[in-house]
Coordinates of C-alpha atoms and ligand atoms in Angstrom, one line a residue:
X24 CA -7.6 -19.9 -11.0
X25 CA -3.5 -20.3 -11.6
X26 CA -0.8 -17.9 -13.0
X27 CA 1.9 -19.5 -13.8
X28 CA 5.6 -17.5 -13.6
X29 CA 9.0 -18.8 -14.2
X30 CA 9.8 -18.8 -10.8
X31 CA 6.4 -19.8 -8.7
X32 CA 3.2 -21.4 -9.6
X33 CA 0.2 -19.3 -7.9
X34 CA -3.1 -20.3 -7.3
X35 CA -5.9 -17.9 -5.9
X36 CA -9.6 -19.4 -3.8
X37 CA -12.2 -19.7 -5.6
X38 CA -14.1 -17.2 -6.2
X39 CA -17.4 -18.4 -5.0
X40 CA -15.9 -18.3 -1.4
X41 CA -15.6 -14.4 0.2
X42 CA -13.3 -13.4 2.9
X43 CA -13.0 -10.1 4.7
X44 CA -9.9 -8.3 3.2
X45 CA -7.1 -9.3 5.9
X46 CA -8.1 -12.9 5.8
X47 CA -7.9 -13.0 1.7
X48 CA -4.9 -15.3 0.6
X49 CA -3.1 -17.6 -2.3
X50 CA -1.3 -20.9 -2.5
X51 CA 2.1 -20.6 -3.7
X52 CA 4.6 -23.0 -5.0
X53 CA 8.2 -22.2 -5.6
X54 CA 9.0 -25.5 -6.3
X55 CA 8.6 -27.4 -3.2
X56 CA 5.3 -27.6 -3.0
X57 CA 2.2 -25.7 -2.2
X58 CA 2.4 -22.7 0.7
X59 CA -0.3 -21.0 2.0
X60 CA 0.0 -17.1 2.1
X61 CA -2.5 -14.7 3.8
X62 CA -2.3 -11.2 1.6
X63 CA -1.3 -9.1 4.5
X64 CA 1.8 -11.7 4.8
X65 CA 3.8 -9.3 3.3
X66 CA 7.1 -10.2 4.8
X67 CA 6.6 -13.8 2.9
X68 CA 5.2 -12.5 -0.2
X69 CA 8.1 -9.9 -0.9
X70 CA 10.2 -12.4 -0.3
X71 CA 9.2 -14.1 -4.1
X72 CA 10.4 -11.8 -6.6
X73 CA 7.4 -10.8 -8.9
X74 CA 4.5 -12.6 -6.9
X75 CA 3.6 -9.0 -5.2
X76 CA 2.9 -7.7 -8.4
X77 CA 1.4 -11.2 -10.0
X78 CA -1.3 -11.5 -7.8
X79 CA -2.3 -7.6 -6.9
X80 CA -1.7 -5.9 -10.1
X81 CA -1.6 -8.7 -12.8
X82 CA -4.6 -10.8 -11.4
X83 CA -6.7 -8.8 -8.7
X84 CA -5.8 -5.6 -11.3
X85 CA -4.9 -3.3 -8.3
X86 CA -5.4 0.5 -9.7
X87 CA -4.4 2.7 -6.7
X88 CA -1.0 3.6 -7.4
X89 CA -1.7 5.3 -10.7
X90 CA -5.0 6.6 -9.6
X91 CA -3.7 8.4 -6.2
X92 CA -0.6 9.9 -8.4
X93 CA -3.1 11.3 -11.4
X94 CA -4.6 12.7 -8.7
X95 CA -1.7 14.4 -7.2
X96 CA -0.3 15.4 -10.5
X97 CA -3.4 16.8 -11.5
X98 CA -3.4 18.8 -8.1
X99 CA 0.4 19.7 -8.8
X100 CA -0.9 21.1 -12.2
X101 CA -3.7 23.1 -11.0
X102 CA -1.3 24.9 -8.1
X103 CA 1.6 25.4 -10.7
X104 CA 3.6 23.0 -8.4
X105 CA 6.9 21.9 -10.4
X106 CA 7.0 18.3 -9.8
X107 CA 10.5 18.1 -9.7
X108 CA 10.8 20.0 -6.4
X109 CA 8.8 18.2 -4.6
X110 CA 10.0 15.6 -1.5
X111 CA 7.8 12.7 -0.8
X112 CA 7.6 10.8 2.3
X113 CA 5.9 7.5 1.0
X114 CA 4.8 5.6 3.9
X115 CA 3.8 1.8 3.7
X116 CA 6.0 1.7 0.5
X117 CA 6.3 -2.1 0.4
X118 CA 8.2 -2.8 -3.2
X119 CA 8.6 0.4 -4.5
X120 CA 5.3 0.6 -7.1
X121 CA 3.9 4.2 -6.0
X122 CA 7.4 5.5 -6.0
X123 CA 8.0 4.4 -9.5
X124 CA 5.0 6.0 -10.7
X125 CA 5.8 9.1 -9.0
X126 CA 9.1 9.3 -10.1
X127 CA 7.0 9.2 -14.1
X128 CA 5.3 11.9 -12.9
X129 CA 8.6 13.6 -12.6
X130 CA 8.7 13.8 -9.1
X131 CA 12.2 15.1 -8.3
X132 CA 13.1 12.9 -4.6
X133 CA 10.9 9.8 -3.6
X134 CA 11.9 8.5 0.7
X135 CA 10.1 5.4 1.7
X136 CA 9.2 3.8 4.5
X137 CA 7.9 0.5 5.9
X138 CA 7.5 -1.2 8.7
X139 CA 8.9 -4.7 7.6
X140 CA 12.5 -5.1 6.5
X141 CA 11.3 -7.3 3.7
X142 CA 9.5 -4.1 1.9
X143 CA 12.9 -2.3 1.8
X144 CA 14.8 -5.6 0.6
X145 CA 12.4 -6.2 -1.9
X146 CA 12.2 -2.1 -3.4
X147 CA 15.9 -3.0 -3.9
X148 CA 16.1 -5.3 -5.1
X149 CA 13.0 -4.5 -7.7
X150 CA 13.2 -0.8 -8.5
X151 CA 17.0 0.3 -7.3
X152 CA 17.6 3.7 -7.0
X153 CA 13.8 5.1 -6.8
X154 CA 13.8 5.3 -3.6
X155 CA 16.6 8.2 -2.0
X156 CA 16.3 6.5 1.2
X157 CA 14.2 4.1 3.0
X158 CA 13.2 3.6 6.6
X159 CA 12.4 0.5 8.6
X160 CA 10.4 1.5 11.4
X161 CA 7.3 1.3 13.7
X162 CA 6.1 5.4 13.1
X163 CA 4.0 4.2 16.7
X164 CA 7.0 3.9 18.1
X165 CA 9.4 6.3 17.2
X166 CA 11.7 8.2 19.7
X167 CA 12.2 12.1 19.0
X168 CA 15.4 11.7 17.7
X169 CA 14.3 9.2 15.1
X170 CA 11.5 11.3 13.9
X171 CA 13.6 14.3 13.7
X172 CA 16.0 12.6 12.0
X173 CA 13.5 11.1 9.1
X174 CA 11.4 14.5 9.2
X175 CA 15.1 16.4 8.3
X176 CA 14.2 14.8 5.2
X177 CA 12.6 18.2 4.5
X178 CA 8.9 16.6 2.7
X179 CA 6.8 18.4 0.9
X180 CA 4.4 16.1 0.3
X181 CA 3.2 12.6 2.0
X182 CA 1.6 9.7 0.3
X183 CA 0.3 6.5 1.7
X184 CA -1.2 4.2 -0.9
X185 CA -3.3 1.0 0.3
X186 CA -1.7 0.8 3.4
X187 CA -3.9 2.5 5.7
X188 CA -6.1 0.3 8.2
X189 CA -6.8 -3.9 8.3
X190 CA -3.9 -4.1 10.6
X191 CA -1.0 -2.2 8.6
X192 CA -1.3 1.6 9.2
X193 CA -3.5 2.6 12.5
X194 CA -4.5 6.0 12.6
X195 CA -1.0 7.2 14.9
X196 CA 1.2 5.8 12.7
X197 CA -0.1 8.1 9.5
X198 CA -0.8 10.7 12.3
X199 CA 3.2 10.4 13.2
X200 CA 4.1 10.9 9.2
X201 CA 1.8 13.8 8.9
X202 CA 3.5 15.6 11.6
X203 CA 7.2 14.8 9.3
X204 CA 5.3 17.1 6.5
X205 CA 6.0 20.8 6.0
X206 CA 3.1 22.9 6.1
X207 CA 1.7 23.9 2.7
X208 CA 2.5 20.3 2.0
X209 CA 0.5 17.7 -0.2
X210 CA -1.5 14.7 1.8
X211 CA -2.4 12.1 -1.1
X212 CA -3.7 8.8 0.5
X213 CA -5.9 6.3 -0.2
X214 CA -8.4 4.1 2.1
X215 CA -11.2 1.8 2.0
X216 CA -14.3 4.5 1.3
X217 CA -16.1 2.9 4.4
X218 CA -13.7 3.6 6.6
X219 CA -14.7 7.6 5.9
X220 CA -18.2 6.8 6.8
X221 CA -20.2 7.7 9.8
X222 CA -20.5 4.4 12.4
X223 CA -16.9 3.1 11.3
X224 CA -14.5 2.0 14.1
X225 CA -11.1 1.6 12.4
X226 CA -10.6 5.6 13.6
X227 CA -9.6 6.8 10.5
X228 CA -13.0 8.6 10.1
X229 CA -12.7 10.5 13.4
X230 CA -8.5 11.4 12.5
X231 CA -9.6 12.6 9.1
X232 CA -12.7 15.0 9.9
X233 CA -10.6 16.1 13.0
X234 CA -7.9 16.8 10.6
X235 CA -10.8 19.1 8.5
X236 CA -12.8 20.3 11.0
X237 CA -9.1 22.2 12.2
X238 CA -8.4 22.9 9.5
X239 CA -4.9 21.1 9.1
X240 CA -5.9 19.3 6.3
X241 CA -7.5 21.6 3.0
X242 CA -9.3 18.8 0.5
X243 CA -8.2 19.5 -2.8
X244 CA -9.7 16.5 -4.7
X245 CA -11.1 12.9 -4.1
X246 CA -12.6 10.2 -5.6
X247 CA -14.3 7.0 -5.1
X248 CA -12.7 4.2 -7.4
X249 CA -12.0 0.3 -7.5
X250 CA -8.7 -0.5 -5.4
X251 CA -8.6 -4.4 -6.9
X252 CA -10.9 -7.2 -7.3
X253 CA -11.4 -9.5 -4.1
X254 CA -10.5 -12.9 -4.4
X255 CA -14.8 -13.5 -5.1
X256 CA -13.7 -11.3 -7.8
X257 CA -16.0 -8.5 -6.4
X258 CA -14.7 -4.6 -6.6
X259 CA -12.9 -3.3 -3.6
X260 CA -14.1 0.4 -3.5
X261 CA -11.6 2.9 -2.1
X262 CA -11.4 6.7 -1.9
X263 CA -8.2 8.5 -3.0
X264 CA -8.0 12.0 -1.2
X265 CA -5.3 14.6 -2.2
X266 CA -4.9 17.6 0.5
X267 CA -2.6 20.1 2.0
X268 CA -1.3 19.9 5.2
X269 CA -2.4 23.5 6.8
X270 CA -0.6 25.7 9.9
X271 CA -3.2 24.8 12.8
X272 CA -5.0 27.9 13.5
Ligands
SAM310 C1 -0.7 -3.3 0.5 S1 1.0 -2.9 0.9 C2 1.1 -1.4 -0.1 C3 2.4 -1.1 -0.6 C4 2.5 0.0 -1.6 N1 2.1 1.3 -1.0 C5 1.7 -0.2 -2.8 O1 0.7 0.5 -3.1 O2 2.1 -1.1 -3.6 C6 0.9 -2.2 2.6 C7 2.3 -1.9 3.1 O3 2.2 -1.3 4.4 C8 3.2 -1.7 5.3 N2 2.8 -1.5 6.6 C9 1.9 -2.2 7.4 N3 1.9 -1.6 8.6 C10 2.7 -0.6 8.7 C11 3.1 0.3 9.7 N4 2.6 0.3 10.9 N5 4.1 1.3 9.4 C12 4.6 1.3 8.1 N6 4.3 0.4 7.1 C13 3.3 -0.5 7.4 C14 3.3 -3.2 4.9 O4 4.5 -3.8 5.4 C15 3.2 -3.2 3.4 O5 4.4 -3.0 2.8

């Protein structure tokens, strides 16, 4: 299958072939001739204005933006939560696409961050001005001062949309954001539903249901829902949680 753009040609595997999620990728041609692109290339892909959104949202019809936010705004609804006060830290923002939906949710101050330069470039340069500010950074590898200088940020509310696991966000990365949340905050985050299953090995599982069991993290609402097509065209299925953060007893 091809899409065709003004700018690049794009062509995806066919889809009788199947590969594991962080091995999915595209041939691109910007007018030189065919490149090879591994999905999780992000640094390349943000690169291409457009091709981001081309191939996960046009073609592989990637939902999890909108769904985690309806989610959220459903949960800011039910707790008479103005929208407008709230401060999000968005974590694994790449181009800017949850914060944009936030933002028509009339969520008043949107902060990303990523851990590639490219992401922040690339938000700029798509969607200026939705984000208030936007950190580069390694949230494994943060010094105090660094994290209490992002945290100062003062967030209500943390959201980390299909970015969590295959390599991007490990477990003490989204750990190190949770801990830049005020208590009371909102948690909204999405993840591939087997990762929340008993016998999985990514460790998200264990950090979640640690997070429950004391009692740091309140479910408000979840559900089960197609992230995107794989390249074999077969659904993705991902849960999308929305929580508070709670005082540790
Ligand atoms: C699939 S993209 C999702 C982008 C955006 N949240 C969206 O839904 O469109 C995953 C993003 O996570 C970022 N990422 C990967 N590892 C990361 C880390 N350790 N810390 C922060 N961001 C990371 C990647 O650079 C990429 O921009």
């Amino acid at each position: 299958m091809a899409a065709e753009r003004s700018a690049f040609r794009l062509a995806l595997p066919e889809p009788t072939a199947s590969y594991e999620q962080d091995a999915e990728y595209c041939v691109v041609d910007t007018g030189s001739g065919w490149v090879e692109h591994r999905f999780h290339d992000y640094d390349r892909l943000y690169t291409i204005p457009g091709l981001y959104e081309k191939l996960f949202y046009e073609i592989l019809q990637c939902q999890s933006p909108p769904v985690v936010c309806d989610l959220l705004a459903a949960q800011l609804r039910a707790q008479d939560v103005d929208p407008s006060s709230l401060r999000v830290l968005d974590v694994g923002a790449g181009n800017g696409i949850v914060a944009e939906e936030l933002k028509a949710r009339g969520v008043g101050k949107v902060v990303g961050v990523d851990i590639i330069p490219e992401a922040r470039e690339a938000a700029e340069r798509d969607r200026p001005g939705t984000y208030a500010d936007y950190h580069v950074v390694d949230l494994t590898a943060l010094g105090t001062d660094r994290a209490a200088a992002i945290a100062s940020g003062g967030f209500d509310a943390l959201t980390c949309v299909a970015a969590l696991g295959f390599g991007d966000i490990p477990p003490e990365a989204f750990r190190a954001a949770f801990d830049m949340v005020a208590d009371d905050g909102f948690v909204a985050f999405t993840l591939r539903d087997d990762f929340l299953t008993e016998g999985d090995t990514s460790g998200f599982a264990g950090l979640i249901s640690s997070l429950l069991d004391s009692g740091e993290l309140e479910e408000l609402d979840s559900t089960v829902y197609r992230h995107r097509l794989a390249t074999s065209r077969d659904p993705l299925l991902y849960r999308a949680v929305v929580a508070r953060k709670r005082r540790r007893a």
